[in-house]
Amino acid sequence: MWFTDKTWLKPVLATAIAGTLAGCASGPKVYDRAALAPAEQSLIESKPAVLQADFQNLFEEGQRNKVLNLMEIGVKAYRAGYRQEAKNTLTQARLEIENVYADSDAARKARSIWYEEAEKDFKGEPYERAMVYLYLGLIYLEEGDYGNARASFLAGLLQDAFAEEEQNSTDFALLLYLAGWSAMQMGSDQLAREHFEELKLYRPDAPIPEADDNALLIVETGKSPRKLGDGVGHYQLVYRRGKNFQDVAAEVRNGEEWSALYPMEDIFFQASTRGGRAIDRIVEGQIQFKENTRAVGSTLSSVSQDSMLAGFSSAAGGAVGAGYAAISLISVAAEGMSASANTRADIRYWEGLPDTIHLLPVTAAEGDPVTVRFLDKNGQPVPGLADTTEFKFDGRGAGLAFATSRRPDSGGTQ
């Protein structure tokens, strides 16, 4: 096990979850909610107010939606400043994911059985699973645990490769960048160079950290990609960009001026592509690709968009270091991954995710204030939408600040 941290959910929560995992179907796509035991209700009431409804869903919806609800709790807790709660729930989600999606004989067997089930427990699409590891990695960075942070980001790359097709190469640029940043903080300059060299295949204009950059600013914009059922009987799964948001870009106050953040990852692009190829729809577990990747549309820079179209064909042959290339350009065989016939498309998705994640490496000090404003598609500030935070350092010399347009009103410590 590559994680050295063994802090999972508190024993009382783990016990309570184990006792409420039976949620039975009362009809197609309609599921009963389990009645709460007094101990479970008491545990929910002990949680921060902003998380209580999600914990209630966790207990009432049982095993079928356990991973989904853990994901929702984890990201909401992270944004609200409840880092230990976020770490606990995201770690539990990770363990559930790795029961099925891991490079081991036991996981391959479980995966084969799981794909044959008509009604599946939610495990998430590749982009959703990868984001569990991304948020966990950010928590490890904040703790100064650079080794586990880098391992988490690399494990996210592995999850990005597990999909419906037999083989996929990973292209999750943000995870590559953060793996490189983690390696820098570890003092592993060679590993950092390899990560950043590979990153350039997908983001040639990305802001590579300078020697005096000691902190990262990470900012989320927009709302999660959506999954919809399409076609007669809603058997076809299609992806659509999130809706009802205006913010597509971000700027940070720099004295009297505003500095643009770099759009490092388009989460909708990750949802709606496999190995860089644009998905038209998924029919009974089989992907139908679009002819033109540009049909997806992207919030990334024009340089990055052009690079992706050219880079996917050359990535496999790029020499980025023999050891790491074997890890990050992973192709995984997905045995037994055909869905049962006549199964309606599973349109459950992680609603708490953003649309795009932006970043900027900077030189900062502990407690430096951060003000971020969010811009619409015309480059104009979205009225009334901003976030404030500050840089926090880990005691080992590296800092991180996180801002989002989806900050819950919580009272948590940022």
PDB file of N, CA, C and O in Angstrom, residues 241-312:
ATOM      1  N   ARG A 241     -21.630  19.535 -20.618  1.00  0.00           N
ATOM      2  CA  ARG A 241     -20.996  20.471 -19.682  1.00  0.00           C
ATOM      3  C   ARG A 241     -22.014  20.933 -18.648  1.00  0.00           C
ATOM      4  O   ARG A 241     -23.215  20.960 -18.917  1.00  0.00           O
ATOM      5  N   GLY A 242     -21.530  21.271 -17.455  1.00  0.00           N
ATOM      6  CA  GLY A 242     -22.411  21.775 -16.421  1.00  0.00           C
ATOM      7  C   GLY A 242     -23.155  23.020 -16.873  1.00  0.00           C
ATOM      8  O   GLY A 242     -22.781  23.662 -17.859  1.00  0.00           O
ATOM      9  N   LYS A 243     -24.202  23.360 -16.165  1.00  0.00           N
ATOM     10  CA  LYS A 243     -25.002  24.513 -16.558  1.00  0.00           C
ATOM     11  C   LYS A 243     -25.270  25.403 -15.351  1.00  0.00           C
ATOM     12  O   LYS A 243     -24.924  25.072 -14.225  1.00  0.00           O
ATOM     13  N   ASN A 244     -25.870  26.547 -15.639  1.00  0.00           N
ATOM     14  CA  ASN A 244     -26.245  27.521 -14.607  1.00  0.00           C
ATOM     15  C   ASN A 244     -25.033  28.085 -13.872  1.00  0.00           C
ATOM     16  O   ASN A 244     -25.035  28.227 -12.647  1.00  0.00           O
ATOM     17  N   PHE A 245     -23.985  28.394 -14.619  1.00  0.00           N
ATOM     18  CA  PHE A 245     -22.862  29.138 -14.048  1.00  0.00           C
ATOM     19  C   PHE A 245     -22.284  30.052 -15.125  1.00  0.00           C
ATOM     20  O   PHE A 245     -22.351  29.758 -16.315  1.00  0.00           O
ATOM     21  N   GLN A 246     -21.717  31.158 -14.681  1.00  0.00           N
ATOM     22  CA  GLN A 246     -21.113  32.126 -15.598  1.00  0.00           C
ATOM     23  C   GLN A 246     -19.594  32.111 -15.534  1.00  0.00           C
ATOM     24  O   GLN A 246     -18.925  32.513 -16.489  1.00  0.00           O
ATOM     25  N   ASP A 247     -19.028  31.692 -14.404  1.00  0.00           N
ATOM     26  CA  ASP A 247     -17.590  31.822 -14.194  1.00  0.00           C
ATOM     27  C   ASP A 247     -16.832  30.755 -14.983  1.00  0.00           C
ATOM     28  O   ASP A 247     -17.039  29.567 -14.810  1.00  0.00           O
ATOM     29  N   VAL A 248     -15.937  31.212 -15.852  1.00  0.00           N
ATOM     30  CA  VAL A 248     -15.119  30.305 -16.655  1.00  0.00           C
ATOM     31  C   VAL A 248     -13.627  30.572 -16.494  1.00  0.00           C
ATOM     32  O   VAL A 248     -12.798  29.789 -16.956  1.00  0.00           O
ATOM     33  N   ALA A 249     -13.287  31.671 -15.853  1.00  0.00           N
ATOM     34  CA  ALA A 249     -11.878  32.033 -15.659  1.00  0.00           C
ATOM     35  C   ALA A 249     -11.742  32.733 -14.311  1.00  0.00           C
ATOM     36  O   ALA A 249     -12.739  33.057 -13.652  1.00  0.00           O
ATOM     37  N   ALA A 250     -10.477  32.968 -13.899  1.00  0.00           N
ATOM     38  CA  ALA A 250     -10.237  33.576 -12.588  1.00  0.00           C
ATOM     39  C   ALA A 250      -9.003  34.461 -12.630  1.00  0.00           C
ATOM     40  O   ALA A 250      -8.061  34.201 -13.398  1.00  0.00           O
ATOM     41  N   GLU A 251      -9.028  35.486 -11.803  1.00  0.00           N
ATOM     42  CA  GLU A 251      -7.879  36.377 -11.621  1.00  0.00           C
ATOM     43  C   GLU A 251      -7.638  36.582 -10.137  1.00  0.00           C
ATOM     44  O   GLU A 251      -8.582  36.564  -9.334  1.00  0.00           O
ATOM     45  N   VAL A 252      -6.381  36.789  -9.772  1.00  0.00           N
ATOM     46  CA  VAL A 252      -6.018  37.033  -8.391  1.00  0.00           C
ATOM     47  C   VAL A 252      -5.492  38.458  -8.259  1.00  0.00           C
ATOM     48  O   VAL A 252      -4.765  38.947  -9.138  1.00  0.00           O
ATOM     49  N   ARG A 253      -5.869  39.123  -7.163  1.00  0.00           N
ATOM     50  CA  ARG A 253      -5.402  40.494  -6.951  1.00  0.00           C
ATOM     51  C   ARG A 253      -3.905  40.486  -6.675  1.00  0.00           C
ATOM     52  O   ARG A 253      -3.413  39.741  -5.825  1.00  0.00           O
ATOM     53  N   ASN A 254      -3.193  41.337  -7.383  1.00  0.00           N
ATOM     54  CA  ASN A 254      -1.751  41.483  -7.215  1.00  0.00           C
ATOM     55  C   ASN A 254      -1.457  42.966  -7.049  1.00  0.00           C
ATOM     56  O   ASN A 254      -1.196  43.683  -8.013  1.00  0.00           O
ATOM     57  N   GLY A 255      -1.527  43.432  -5.797  1.00  0.00           N
ATOM     58  CA  GLY A 255      -1.395  44.867  -5.555  1.00  0.00           C
ATOM     59  C   GLY A 255      -2.613  45.586  -6.094  1.00  0.00           C
ATOM     60  O   GLY A 255      -3.741  45.288  -5.720  1.00  0.00           O
ATOM     61  N   GLU A 256      -2.383  46.527  -6.996  1.00  0.00           N
ATOM     62  CA  GLU A 256      -3.484  47.265  -7.608  1.00  0.00           C
ATOM     63  C   GLU A 256      -3.944  46.618  -8.907  1.00  0.00           C
ATOM     64  O   GLU A 256      -4.870  47.119  -9.557  1.00  0.00           O
ATOM     65  N   GLU A 257      -3.310  45.525  -9.293  1.00  0.00           N
ATOM     66  CA  GLU A 257      -3.641  44.875 -10.555  1.00  0.00           C
ATOM     67  C   GLU A 257      -4.231  43.485 -10.309  1.00  0.00           C
ATOM     68  O   GLU A 257      -4.287  43.005  -9.172  1.00  0.00           O
ATOM     69  N   TRP A 258      -4.672  42.873 -11.406  1.00  0.00           N
ATOM     70  CA  TRP A 258      -5.200  41.514 -11.354  1.00  0.00           C
ATOM     71  C   TRP A 258      -4.384  40.632 -12.287  1.00  0.00           C
ATOM     72  O   TRP A 258      -4.106  41.008 -13.419  1.00  0.00           O
ATOM     73  N   SER A 259      -4.005  39.457 -11.795  1.00  0.00           N
ATOM     74  CA  SER A 259      -3.208  38.510 -12.595  1.00  0.00           C
ATOM     75  C   SER A 259      -4.064  37.296 -12.930  1.00  0.00           C
ATOM     76  O   SER A 259      -4.765  36.743 -12.069  1.00  0.00           O
ATOM     77  N   ALA A 260      -4.005  36.872 -14.187  1.00  0.00           N
ATOM     78  CA  ALA A 260      -4.792  35.726 -14.637  1.00  0.00           C
ATOM     79  C   ALA A 260      -4.199  34.425 -14.121  1.00  0.00           C
ATOM     80  O   ALA A 260      -2.976  34.271 -14.050  1.00  0.00           O
ATOM     81  N   LEU A 261      -5.061  33.499 -13.763  1.00  0.00           N
ATOM     82  CA  LEU A 261      -4.619  32.148 -13.430  1.00  0.00           C
ATOM     83  C   LEU A 261      -4.691  31.279 -14.681  1.00  0.00           C
ATOM     84  O   LEU A 261      -5.496  31.525 -15.580  1.00  0.00           O
ATOM     85  N   TYR A 262      -3.847  30.262 -14.695  1.00  0.00           N
ATOM     86  CA  TYR A 262      -3.767  29.400 -15.869  1.00  0.00           C
ATOM     87  C   TYR A 262      -4.810  28.281 -15.773  1.00  0.00           C
ATOM     88  O   TYR A 262      -4.889  27.580 -14.752  1.00  0.00           O
ATOM     89  N   PRO A 263      -5.621  28.071 -16.836  1.00  0.00           N
ATOM     90  CA  PRO A 263      -6.625  26.995 -16.814  1.00  0.00           C
ATOM     91  C   PRO A 263      -5.965  25.638 -17.068  1.00  0.00           C
ATOM     92  O   PRO A 263      -5.834  25.204 -18.208  1.00  0.00           O
ATOM     93  N   MET A 264      -5.602  24.944 -15.985  1.00  0.00           N
ATOM     94  CA  MET A 264      -4.805  23.725 -16.115  1.00  0.00           C
ATOM     95  C   MET A 264      -5.641  22.506 -16.495  1.00  0.00           C
ATOM     96  O   MET A 264      -5.171  21.644 -17.228  1.00  0.00           O
ATOM     97  N   GLU A 265      -6.865  22.409 -15.982  1.00  0.00           N
ATOM     98  CA  GLU A 265      -7.648  21.206 -16.287  1.00  0.00           C
ATOM     99  C   GLU A 265      -9.114  21.524 -16.517  1.00  0.00           C
ATOM    100  O   GLU A 265      -9.747  22.202 -15.709  1.00  0.00           O
ATOM    101  N   ASP A 266      -9.628  21.027 -17.630  1.00  0.00           N
ATOM    102  CA  ASP A 266     -11.034  21.122 -17.981  1.00  0.00           C
ATOM    103  C   ASP A 266     -11.679  19.794 -17.586  1.00  0.00           C
ATOM    104  O   ASP A 266     -11.456  18.768 -18.234  1.00  0.00           O
ATOM    105  N   ILE A 267     -12.465  19.788 -16.512  1.00  0.00           N
ATOM    106  CA  ILE A 267     -13.032  18.543 -16.006  1.00  0.00           C
ATOM    107  C   ILE A 267     -14.050  17.962 -16.984  1.00  0.00           C
ATOM    108  O   ILE A 267     -14.157  16.739 -17.122  1.00  0.00           O
ATOM    109  N   PHE A 268     -14.770  18.820 -17.692  1.00  0.00           N
ATOM    110  CA  PHE A 268     -15.688  18.291 -18.699  1.00  0.00           C
ATOM    111  C   PHE A 268     -14.929  17.577 -19.808  1.00  0.00           C
ATOM    112  O   PHE A 268     -15.371  16.528 -20.299  1.00  0.00           O
ATOM    113  N   PHE A 269     -13.794  18.127 -20.221  1.00  0.00           N
ATOM    114  CA  PHE A 269     -12.985  17.444 -21.231  1.00  0.00           C
ATOM    115  C   PHE A 269     -12.577  16.069 -20.732  1.00  0.00           C
ATOM    116  O   PHE A 269     -12.629  15.082 -21.476  1.00  0.00           O
ATOM    117  N   GLN A 270     -12.167  15.982 -19.468  1.00  0.00           N
ATOM    118  CA  GLN A 270     -11.790  14.689 -18.910  1.00  0.00           C
ATOM    119  C   GLN A 270     -12.979  13.730 -18.885  1.00  0.00           C
ATOM    120  O   GLN A 270     -12.823  12.529 -19.138  1.00  0.00           O
ATOM    121  N   ALA A 271     -14.163  14.242 -18.580  1.00  0.00           N
ATOM    122  CA  ALA A 271     -15.346  13.382 -18.525  1.00  0.00           C
ATOM    123  C   ALA A 271     -15.727  12.861 -19.896  1.00  0.00           C
ATOM    124  O   ALA A 271     -16.116  11.694 -20.051  1.00  0.00           O
ATOM    125  N   SER A 272     -15.606  13.703 -20.905  1.00  0.00           N
ATOM    126  CA  SER A 272     -16.186  13.401 -22.212  1.00  0.00           C
ATOM    127  C   SER A 272     -15.169  12.912 -23.231  1.00  0.00           C
ATOM    128  O   SER A 272     -15.448  12.888 -24.431  1.00  0.00           O
ATOM    129  N   THR A 273     -13.988  12.519 -22.776  1.00  0.00           N
ATOM    130  CA  THR A 273     -12.984  11.940 -23.672  1.00  0.00           C
ATOM    131  C   THR A 273     -12.400  10.690 -23.035  1.00  0.00           C
ATOM    132  O   THR A 273     -12.473  10.494 -21.822  1.00  0.00           O
ATOM    133  N   ARG A 274     -11.811   9.843 -23.866  1.00  0.00           N
ATOM    134  CA  ARG A 274     -11.035   8.698 -23.398  1.00  0.00           C
ATOM    135  C   ARG A 274      -9.735   8.697 -24.190  1.00  0.00           C
ATOM    136  O   ARG A 274      -9.752   8.563 -25.413  1.00  0.00           O
ATOM    137  N   GLY A 275      -8.625   8.863 -23.477  1.00  0.00           N
ATOM    138  CA  GLY A 275      -7.340   8.914 -24.153  1.00  0.00           C
ATOM    139  C   GLY A 275      -7.256  10.041 -25.162  1.00  0.00           C
ATOM    140  O   GLY A 275      -6.543   9.940 -26.168  1.00  0.00           O
ATOM    141  N   GLY A 276      -7.995  11.148 -24.898  1.00  0.00           N
ATOM    142  CA  GLY A 276      -7.969  12.294 -25.792  1.00  0.00           C
ATOM    143  C   GLY A 276      -8.996  12.248 -26.898  1.00  0.00           C
ATOM    144  O   GLY A 276      -9.165  13.223 -27.623  1.00  0.00           O
ATOM    145  N   ARG A 277      -9.706  11.127 -27.058  1.00  0.00           N
ATOM    146  CA  ARG A 277     -10.713  11.010 -28.118  1.00  0.00           C
ATOM    147  C   ARG A 277     -12.089  11.387 -27.566  1.00  0.00           C
ATOM    148  O   ARG A 277     -12.495  10.935 -26.497  1.00  0.00           O
ATOM    149  N   ALA A 278     -12.805  12.217 -28.313  1.00  0.00           N
ATOM    150  CA  ALA A 278     -14.090  12.730 -27.851  1.00  0.00           C
ATOM    151  C   ALA A 278     -15.175  11.672 -27.961  1.00  0.00           C
ATOM    152  O   ALA A 278     -15.332  11.019 -28.995  1.00  0.00           O
ATOM    153  N   ILE A 279     -15.928  11.507 -26.875  1.00  0.00           N
ATOM    154  CA  ILE A 279     -17.011  10.539 -26.828  1.00  0.00           C
ATOM    155  C   ILE A 279     -18.289  11.173 -27.371  1.00  0.00           C
ATOM    156  O   ILE A 279     -18.650  12.291 -26.991  1.00  0.00           O
ATOM    157  N   ASP A 280     -18.978  10.450 -28.232  1.00  0.00           N
ATOM    158  CA  ASP A 280     -20.300  10.872 -28.662  1.00  0.00           C
ATOM    159  C   ASP A 280     -21.339  10.358 -27.671  1.00  0.00           C
ATOM    160  O   ASP A 280     -22.169  11.100 -27.168  1.00  0.00           O
ATOM    161  N   ARG A 281     -21.267   9.055 -27.376  1.00  0.00           N
ATOM    162  CA  ARG A 281     -22.176   8.442 -26.408  1.00  0.00           C
ATOM    163  C   ARG A 281     -21.653   7.063 -26.032  1.00  0.00           C
ATOM    164  O   ARG A 281     -20.791   6.507 -26.718  1.00  0.00           O
ATOM    165  N   ILE A 282     -22.147   6.531 -24.927  1.00  0.00           N
ATOM    166  CA  ILE A 282     -21.801   5.182 -24.496  1.00  0.00           C
ATOM    167  C   ILE A 282     -23.086   4.364 -24.515  1.00  0.00           C
ATOM    168  O   ILE A 282     -24.066   4.713 -23.847  1.00  0.00           O
ATOM    169  N   VAL A 283     -23.091   3.290 -25.302  1.00  0.00           N
ATOM    170  CA  VAL A 283     -24.264   2.442 -25.465  1.00  0.00           C
ATOM    171  C   VAL A 283     -23.937   1.055 -24.931  1.00  0.00           C
ATOM    172  O   VAL A 283     -23.099   0.344 -25.483  1.00  0.00           O
ATOM    173  N   GLU A 284     -24.588   0.684 -23.828  1.00  0.00           N
ATOM    174  CA  GLU A 284     -24.393  -0.617 -23.204  1.00  0.00           C
ATOM    175  C   GLU A 284     -22.906  -0.924 -23.009  1.00  0.00           C
ATOM    176  O   GLU A 284     -22.411  -1.996 -23.337  1.00  0.00           O
ATOM    177  N   GLY A 285     -22.187   0.045 -22.478  1.00  0.00           N
ATOM    178  CA  GLY A 285     -20.783  -0.141 -22.146  1.00  0.00           C
ATOM    179  C   GLY A 285     -19.826   0.055 -23.298  1.00  0.00           C
ATOM    180  O   GLY A 285     -18.611  -0.010 -23.103  1.00  0.00           O
ATOM    181  N   GLN A 286     -20.324   0.298 -24.509  1.00  0.00           N
ATOM    182  CA  GLN A 286     -19.469   0.466 -25.677  1.00  0.00           C
ATOM    183  C   GLN A 286     -19.423   1.938 -26.077  1.00  0.00           C
ATOM    184  O   GLN A 286     -20.467   2.569 -26.272  1.00  0.00           O
ATOM    185  N   ILE A 287     -18.219   2.460 -26.235  1.00  0.00           N
ATOM    186  CA  ILE A 287     -18.057   3.879 -26.555  1.00  0.00           C
ATOM    187  C   ILE A 287     -18.194   4.113 -28.055  1.00  0.00           C
ATOM    188  O   ILE A 287     -17.638   3.383 -28.862  1.00  0.00           O
ATOM    189  N   GLN A 288     -18.941   5.140 -28.404  1.00  0.00           N
ATOM    190  CA  GLN A 288     -18.983   5.642 -29.775  1.00  0.00           C
ATOM    191  C   GLN A 288     -18.292   6.999 -29.765  1.00  0.00           C
ATOM    192  O   GLN A 288     -18.720   7.914 -29.054  1.00  0.00           O
ATOM    193  N   PHE A 289     -17.220   7.128 -30.533  1.00  0.00           N
ATOM    194  CA  PHE A 289     -16.417   8.342 -30.505  1.00  0.00           C
ATOM    195  C   PHE A 289     -16.881   9.348 -31.549  1.00  0.00           C
ATOM    196  O   PHE A 289     -17.396   8.987 -32.614  1.00  0.00           O
ATOM    197  N   LYS A 290     -16.680  10.615 -31.242  1.00  0.00           N
ATOM    198  CA  LYS A 290     -16.880  11.672 -32.226  1.00  0.00           C
ATOM    199  C   LYS A 290     -15.713  11.674 -33.202  1.00  0.00           C
ATOM    200  O   LYS A 290     -14.604  11.253 -32.872  1.00  0.00           O
ATOM    201  N   GLU A 291     -15.960  12.184 -34.392  1.00  0.00           N
ATOM    202  CA  GLU A 291     -14.900  12.214 -35.391  1.00  0.00           C
ATOM    203  C   GLU A 291     -13.900  13.329 -35.104  1.00  0.00           C
ATOM    204  O   GLU A 291     -12.739  13.239 -35.466  1.00  0.00           O
ATOM    205  N   ASN A 292     -14.335  14.373 -34.455  1.00  0.00           N
ATOM    206  CA  ASN A 292     -13.482  15.541 -34.232  1.00  0.00           C
ATOM    207  C   ASN A 292     -13.436  15.862 -32.755  1.00  0.00           C
ATOM    208  O   ASN A 292     -14.451  16.175 -32.144  1.00  0.00           O
ATOM    209  N   THR A 293     -12.237  15.783 -32.155  1.00  0.00           N
ATOM    210  CA  THR A 293     -12.091  16.066 -30.735  1.00  0.00           C
ATOM    211  C   THR A 293     -12.510  17.493 -30.400  1.00  0.00           C
ATOM    212  O   THR A 293     -12.982  17.771 -29.310  1.00  0.00           O
ATOM    213  N   ARG A 294     -12.352  18.410 -31.337  1.00  0.00           N
ATOM    214  CA  ARG A 294     -12.726  19.797 -31.063  1.00  0.00           C
ATOM    215  C   ARG A 294     -14.221  19.944 -30.793  1.00  0.00           C
ATOM    216  O   ARG A 294     -14.672  20.943 -30.254  1.00  0.00           O
ATOM    217  N   ALA A 295     -14.994  18.942 -31.188  1.00  0.00           N
ATOM    218  CA  ALA A 295     -16.434  19.010 -30.942  1.00  0.00           C
ATOM    219  C   ALA A 295     -16.757  19.062 -29.454  1.00  0.00           C
ATOM    220  O   ALA A 295     -17.848  19.458 -29.061  1.00  0.00           O
ATOM    221  N   VAL A 296     -15.815  18.638 -28.626  1.00  0.00           N
ATOM    222  CA  VAL A 296     -16.040  18.676 -27.178  1.00  0.00           C
ATOM    223  C   VAL A 296     -16.126  20.111 -26.696  1.00  0.00           C
ATOM    224  O   VAL A 296     -16.918  20.455 -25.831  1.00  0.00           O
ATOM    225  N   GLY A 297     -15.305  20.994 -27.240  1.00  0.00           N
ATOM    226  CA  GLY A 297     -15.206  22.336 -26.695  1.00  0.00           C
ATOM    227  C   GLY A 297     -14.347  22.292 -25.451  1.00  0.00           C
ATOM    228  O   GLY A 297     -14.254  21.263 -24.797  1.00  0.00           O
ATOM    229  N   SER A 298     -13.661  23.367 -25.112  1.00  0.00           N
ATOM    230  CA  SER A 298     -12.756  23.320 -23.975  1.00  0.00           C
ATOM    231  C   SER A 298     -12.589  24.686 -23.362  1.00  0.00           C
ATOM    232  O   SER A 298     -12.700  25.711 -24.031  1.00  0.00           O
ATOM    233  N   THR A 299     -12.321  24.687 -22.057  1.00  0.00           N
ATOM    234  CA  THR A 299     -12.009  25.934 -21.357  1.00  0.00           C
ATOM    235  C   THR A 299     -10.509  26.161 -21.274  1.00  0.00           C
ATOM    236  O   THR A 299     -10.066  27.110 -20.644  1.00  0.00           O
ATOM    237  N   LEU A 300      -9.715  25.274 -21.889  1.00  0.00           N
ATOM    238  CA  LEU A 300      -8.265  25.403 -21.828  1.00  0.00           C
ATOM    239  C   LEU A 300      -7.782  26.488 -22.788  1.00  0.00           C
ATOM    240  O   LEU A 300      -8.517  26.963 -23.648  1.00  0.00           O
ATOM    241  N   SER A 301      -6.516  26.862 -22.641  1.00  0.00           N
ATOM    242  CA  SER A 301      -5.949  27.863 -23.532  1.00  0.00           C
ATOM    243  C   SER A 301      -5.878  27.315 -24.948  1.00  0.00           C
ATOM    244  O   SER A 301      -5.831  26.106 -25.176  1.00  0.00           O
ATOM    245  N   SER A 302      -5.871  28.211 -25.941  1.00  0.00           N
ATOM    246  CA  SER A 302      -5.809  27.770 -27.335  1.00  0.00           C
ATOM    247  C   SER A 302      -4.531  27.010 -27.623  1.00  0.00           C
ATOM    248  O   SER A 302      -4.523  26.065 -28.417  1.00  0.00           O
ATOM    249  N   VAL A 303      -3.434  27.401 -26.973  1.00  0.00           N
ATOM    250  CA  VAL A 303      -2.169  26.681 -27.158  1.00  0.00           C
ATOM    251  C   VAL A 303      -2.308  25.244 -26.677  1.00  0.00           C
ATOM    252  O   VAL A 303      -1.887  24.297 -27.346  1.00  0.00           O
ATOM    253  N   SER A 304      -2.928  25.067 -25.517  1.00  0.00           N
ATOM    254  CA  SER A 304      -3.099  23.715 -24.982  1.00  0.00           C
ATOM    255  C   SER A 304      -4.039  22.890 -25.845  1.00  0.00           C
ATOM    256  O   SER A 304      -3.808  21.702 -26.068  1.00  0.00           O
ATOM    257  N   GLN A 305      -5.092  23.503 -26.358  1.00  0.00           N
ATOM    258  CA  GLN A 305      -6.017  22.766 -27.212  1.00  0.00           C
ATOM    259  C   GLN A 305      -5.314  22.265 -28.462  1.00  0.00           C
ATOM    260  O   GLN A 305      -5.479  21.112 -28.866  1.00  0.00           O
ATOM    261  N   ASP A 306      -4.509  23.130 -29.082  1.00  0.00           N
ATOM    262  CA  ASP A 306      -3.764  22.707 -30.272  1.00  0.00           C
ATOM    263  C   ASP A 306      -2.777  21.607 -29.934  1.00  0.00           C
ATOM    264  O   ASP A 306      -2.586  20.655 -30.696  1.00  0.00           O
ATOM    265  N   SER A 307      -2.134  21.740 -28.787  1.00  0.00           N
ATOM    266  CA  SER A 307      -1.138  20.746 -28.387  1.00  0.00           C
ATOM    267  C   SER A 307      -1.777  19.398 -28.139  1.00  0.00           C
ATOM    268  O   SER A 307      -1.205  18.356 -28.469  1.00  0.00           O
ATOM    269  N   MET A 308      -2.981  19.402 -27.539  1.00  0.00           N
ATOM    270  CA  MET A 308      -3.631  18.124 -27.256  1.00  0.00           C
ATOM    271  C   MET A 308      -3.914  17.362 -28.534  1.00  0.00           C
ATOM    272  O   MET A 308      -3.690  16.160 -28.631  1.00  0.00           O
ATOM    273  N   LEU A 309      -4.374  18.065 -29.559  1.00  0.00           N
ATOM    274  CA  LEU A 309      -4.713  17.384 -30.798  1.00  0.00           C
ATOM    275  C   LEU A 309      -3.478  16.770 -31.447  1.00  0.00           C
ATOM    276  O   LEU A 309      -3.532  15.687 -32.019  1.00  0.00           O
ATOM    277  N   ALA A 310      -2.342  17.464 -31.344  1.00  0.00           N
ATOM    278  CA  ALA A 310      -1.103  16.932 -31.917  1.00  0.00           C
ATOM    279  C   ALA A 310      -0.400  15.994 -30.964  1.00  0.00           C
ATOM    280  O   ALA A 310       0.236  15.028 -31.376  1.00  0.00           O
ATOM    281  N   GLY A 311      -0.546  16.264 -29.664  1.00  0.00           N
ATOM    282  CA  GLY A 311       0.242  15.548 -28.673  1.00  0.00           C
ATOM    283  C   GLY A 311      -0.213  14.148 -28.386  1.00  0.00           C
ATOM    284  O   GLY A 311       0.589  13.289 -28.042  1.00  0.00           O
ATOM    285  N   PHE A 312      -1.529  13.866 -28.556  1.00  0.00           N
ATOM    286  CA  PHE A 312      -2.000  12.530 -28.220  1.00  0.00           C
ATOM    287  C   PHE A 312      -1.355  11.484 -29.100  1.00  0.00           C
ATOM    288  O   PHE A 312      -1.075  10.377 -28.682  1.00  0.00           O
TER     289      PHE A 312
END
